[in-house]
Tab-separated table of C-alpha atoms in Angstrom:
chain	number	residue	atom	x	y	z
A	1	MET	CA	-0.056	0.075	-0.047
A	2	SER	CA	1.399	3.341	-0.939
A	3	GLU	CA	1.219	6.491	0.894
A	4	ARG	CA	-0.261	9.638	-0.339
A	5	VAL	CA	1.652	12.928	-0.290
A	6	PRO	CA	-0.563	15.496	1.377
A	7	ILE	CA	-1.306	18.582	-0.702
A	8	LEU	CA	-2.108	21.954	1.103
A	9	ARG	CA	-3.620	24.912	-0.512
A	10	ILE	CA	-1.977	28.235	0.085
A	11	GLY	CA	-4.313	30.824	-1.821
A	12	ASP	CA	-3.976	29.977	-5.439
A	13	VAL	CA	-0.927	27.763	-5.008
A	14	LEU	CA	-0.693	23.900	-4.080
A	15	LEU	CA	2.180	22.763	-1.753
A	16	ALA	CA	3.176	19.177	-1.776
A	17	SER	CA	5.562	18.265	0.861
A	18	ILE	CA	7.082	15.088	0.348
A	19	HIS	CA	8.463	13.553	3.715
A	20	LEU	CA	8.930	9.946	2.839
A	21	ASP	CA	10.646	7.925	0.371
A	22	LEU	CA	8.701	7.632	-2.888
A	23	SER	CA	7.821	4.303	-4.371
A	24	ASP	CA	6.939	4.321	-8.080
A	25	GLU	CA	3.209	3.953	-6.910
A	26	SER	CA	3.453	6.902	-4.653
A	27	VAL	CA	4.799	9.173	-7.362
A	28	LEU	CA	2.239	8.102	-9.886
A	29	LEU	CA	-0.493	8.889	-7.098
A	30	LEU	CA	0.967	12.559	-6.493
A	31	GLN	CA	0.883	13.206	-10.191
A	32	ASP	CA	-2.750	12.161	-10.274
A	33	ASP	CA	-3.574	14.027	-6.985
A	34	LEU	CA	-1.978	17.292	-8.292
A	35	SER	CA	-3.765	17.214	-11.351
A	36	GLN	CA	-6.952	16.780	-9.768
A	37	ARG	CA	-6.506	19.378	-7.290
A	38	ILE	CA	-5.217	21.884	-10.014
A	39	VAL	CA	-8.559	21.458	-11.785
A	40	GLU	CA	-10.919	21.408	-8.692
A	41	THR	CA	-8.970	24.588	-7.240
A	42	GLY	CA	-7.998	26.511	-10.277
A	43	ALA	CA	-4.543	26.667	-8.765
A	44	ARG	CA	-2.000	28.718	-10.877
A	45	GLY	CA	1.058	27.506	-8.926
A	46	VAL	CA	2.415	24.005	-7.763
A	47	ILE	CA	5.329	24.038	-5.292
A	48	ILE	CA	6.840	20.549	-4.601
A	49	ASP	CA	9.007	20.456	-1.481
A	50	ILE	CA	11.667	17.726	-1.862
A	51	SER	CA	13.775	18.946	1.184
A	52	ALA	CA	13.341	15.535	3.314
A	53	LEU	CA	14.456	13.462	0.300
A	54	GLU	CA	18.132	12.295	0.306
A	55	ILE	CA	17.813	10.431	-2.815
A	56	VAL	CA	15.916	11.305	-5.960
A	57	ASP	CA	16.183	8.364	-8.521
A	58	SER	CA	15.922	8.762	-12.291
A	59	PHE	CA	12.106	7.873	-12.237
A	60	VAL	CA	11.271	10.357	-9.712
A	61	GLY	CA	13.175	12.999	-11.585
A	62	ARG	CA	11.422	12.079	-14.852
A	63	MET	CA	8.062	12.261	-12.860
A	64	LEU	CA	8.898	15.688	-11.446
A	65	ALA	CA	9.336	16.818	-15.040
A	66	THR	CA	6.167	15.023	-16.071
A	67	ILE	CA	4.073	16.643	-13.350
A	68	ALA	CA	5.495	20.143	-14.292
A	69	ALA	CA	4.382	19.540	-17.946
A	70	MET	CA	0.991	18.310	-16.804
A	71	ALA	CA	0.616	21.301	-14.594
A	72	GLY	CA	1.686	23.631	-17.341
A	73	ILE	CA	-1.010	22.208	-19.612
A	74	LEU	CA	-3.429	22.938	-16.756
A	75	ASP	CA	-2.285	26.557	-16.502
A	76	ALA	CA	-0.101	26.182	-13.529
A	77	ARG	CA	3.568	26.681	-12.952
A	78	THR	CA	5.545	24.102	-10.887
A	79	ILE	CA	8.439	24.974	-8.730
A	80	VAL	CA	10.619	22.290	-6.787
A	81	VAL	CA	12.171	23.534	-3.751
A	82	GLY	CA	14.521	22.125	-0.914
A	83	MET	CA	16.796	20.274	-3.236
A	84	ARG	CA	19.658	19.071	-1.332
A	85	PRO	CA	23.338	19.632	-2.974
A	86	ALA	CA	23.820	15.832	-3.133
A	87	VAL	CA	20.504	15.390	-4.991
A	88	ALA	CA	21.362	18.207	-7.502
A	89	ILE	CA	24.622	16.393	-8.020
A	90	THR	CA	23.181	12.994	-8.600
A	91	LEU	CA	20.507	14.429	-11.013
A	92	THR	CA	23.367	15.963	-13.016
A	93	GLU	CA	25.456	12.875	-12.992
A	94	LEU	CA	22.253	10.968	-14.324
A	95	GLY	CA	21.961	13.723	-16.957
A	96	LEU	CA	18.600	14.595	-15.998
A	97	SER	CA	17.939	18.188	-16.779
A	98	LEU	CA	14.340	18.353	-15.176
A	99	GLY	CA	13.227	20.450	-18.344
A	100	GLY	CA	10.330	22.660	-17.620
A	101	VAL	CA	10.748	22.512	-13.701
A	102	ARG	CA	11.661	25.662	-11.958
A	103	THR	CA	13.751	25.245	-8.785
A	104	ALA	CA	14.035	27.661	-5.665
A	105	LEU	CA	15.749	27.216	-2.525
A	106	ASN	CA	12.769	27.303	-0.282
A	107	VAL	CA	8.940	27.826	-0.332
A	108	ASP	CA	9.259	31.630	0.449
A	109	LYS	CA	11.465	31.973	-2.761
A	110	ALA	CA	9.041	29.817	-4.739
A	111	LEU	CA	5.905	31.911	-3.428
A	112	ALA	CA	7.825	35.066	-4.538
A	113	LEU	CA	8.581	33.499	-7.992
A	114	LEU	CA	5.044	32.758	-8.398
A	115	GLY	CA	3.891	36.181	-7.238
A	116	THR	CA	2.338	35.387	-4.228
A	117	SER	CA	4.743	36.981	-1.697
A	118	ASP	CA	1.959	38.752	-0.020
A	119	VAL	CA	0.906	35.402	1.383
A	120	THR	CA	4.035	35.179	3.185
A	121	ARG	CA	3.819	38.775	4.481
A	122	THR	CA	0.487	38.260	6.253
A	123	THR	CA	1.833	35.166	7.942
A	124	ALA	CA	5.496	36.213	9.030
A	125	PRO	CA	6.094	39.842	9.971
A	126	ASP	CA	9.064	41.168	8.486
A	127	THR	CA	10.285	43.367	11.595
A	128	ASP	CA	9.860	43.392	15.441
A	129	GLU	CA	7.411	46.147	15.036
A	130	ASP	CA	5.224	44.260	12.765
A	131	ALA	CA	5.066	41.345	15.011
A	132	THR	CA	4.100	43.626	17.900
A	133	ALA	CA	1.475	45.325	15.718
A	134	ALA	CA	0.143	41.743	14.612
A	135	SER	CA	0.024	40.622	18.297
A	136	GLY	CA	-1.836	43.536	19.579
A	137	GLN	CA	0.695	44.440	22.021
A	138	GLU	CA	2.541	47.800	22.469
């Protein structure tokens, strides 16, 4: 039995944070779940967080490119975040370019690339004064 990757909605962006080693079946389920959620929500961006993964094999790498292509057809951009240096080296050595997949260092940078940086501002104050104002303290 394969585990499903939870998909969260942040405004008009879907966030799939992968915290388990993906079997081939799990990757295919993620692809199906993301395409369904894009259609249901009208999401215009998909962020796939792979920061917990120590290994991305060639199948998973190809599926990330496939998911990005599928999302693009559904009018959503895909950004993969949290790639470890060892994973990037491995993908390069395997000759996988992840065509069509944009990358960012973290979710904040991905949201900024998708033009939704206002979402992060409302949840994370930039200064101590903003934090004080948000908490209602003086």
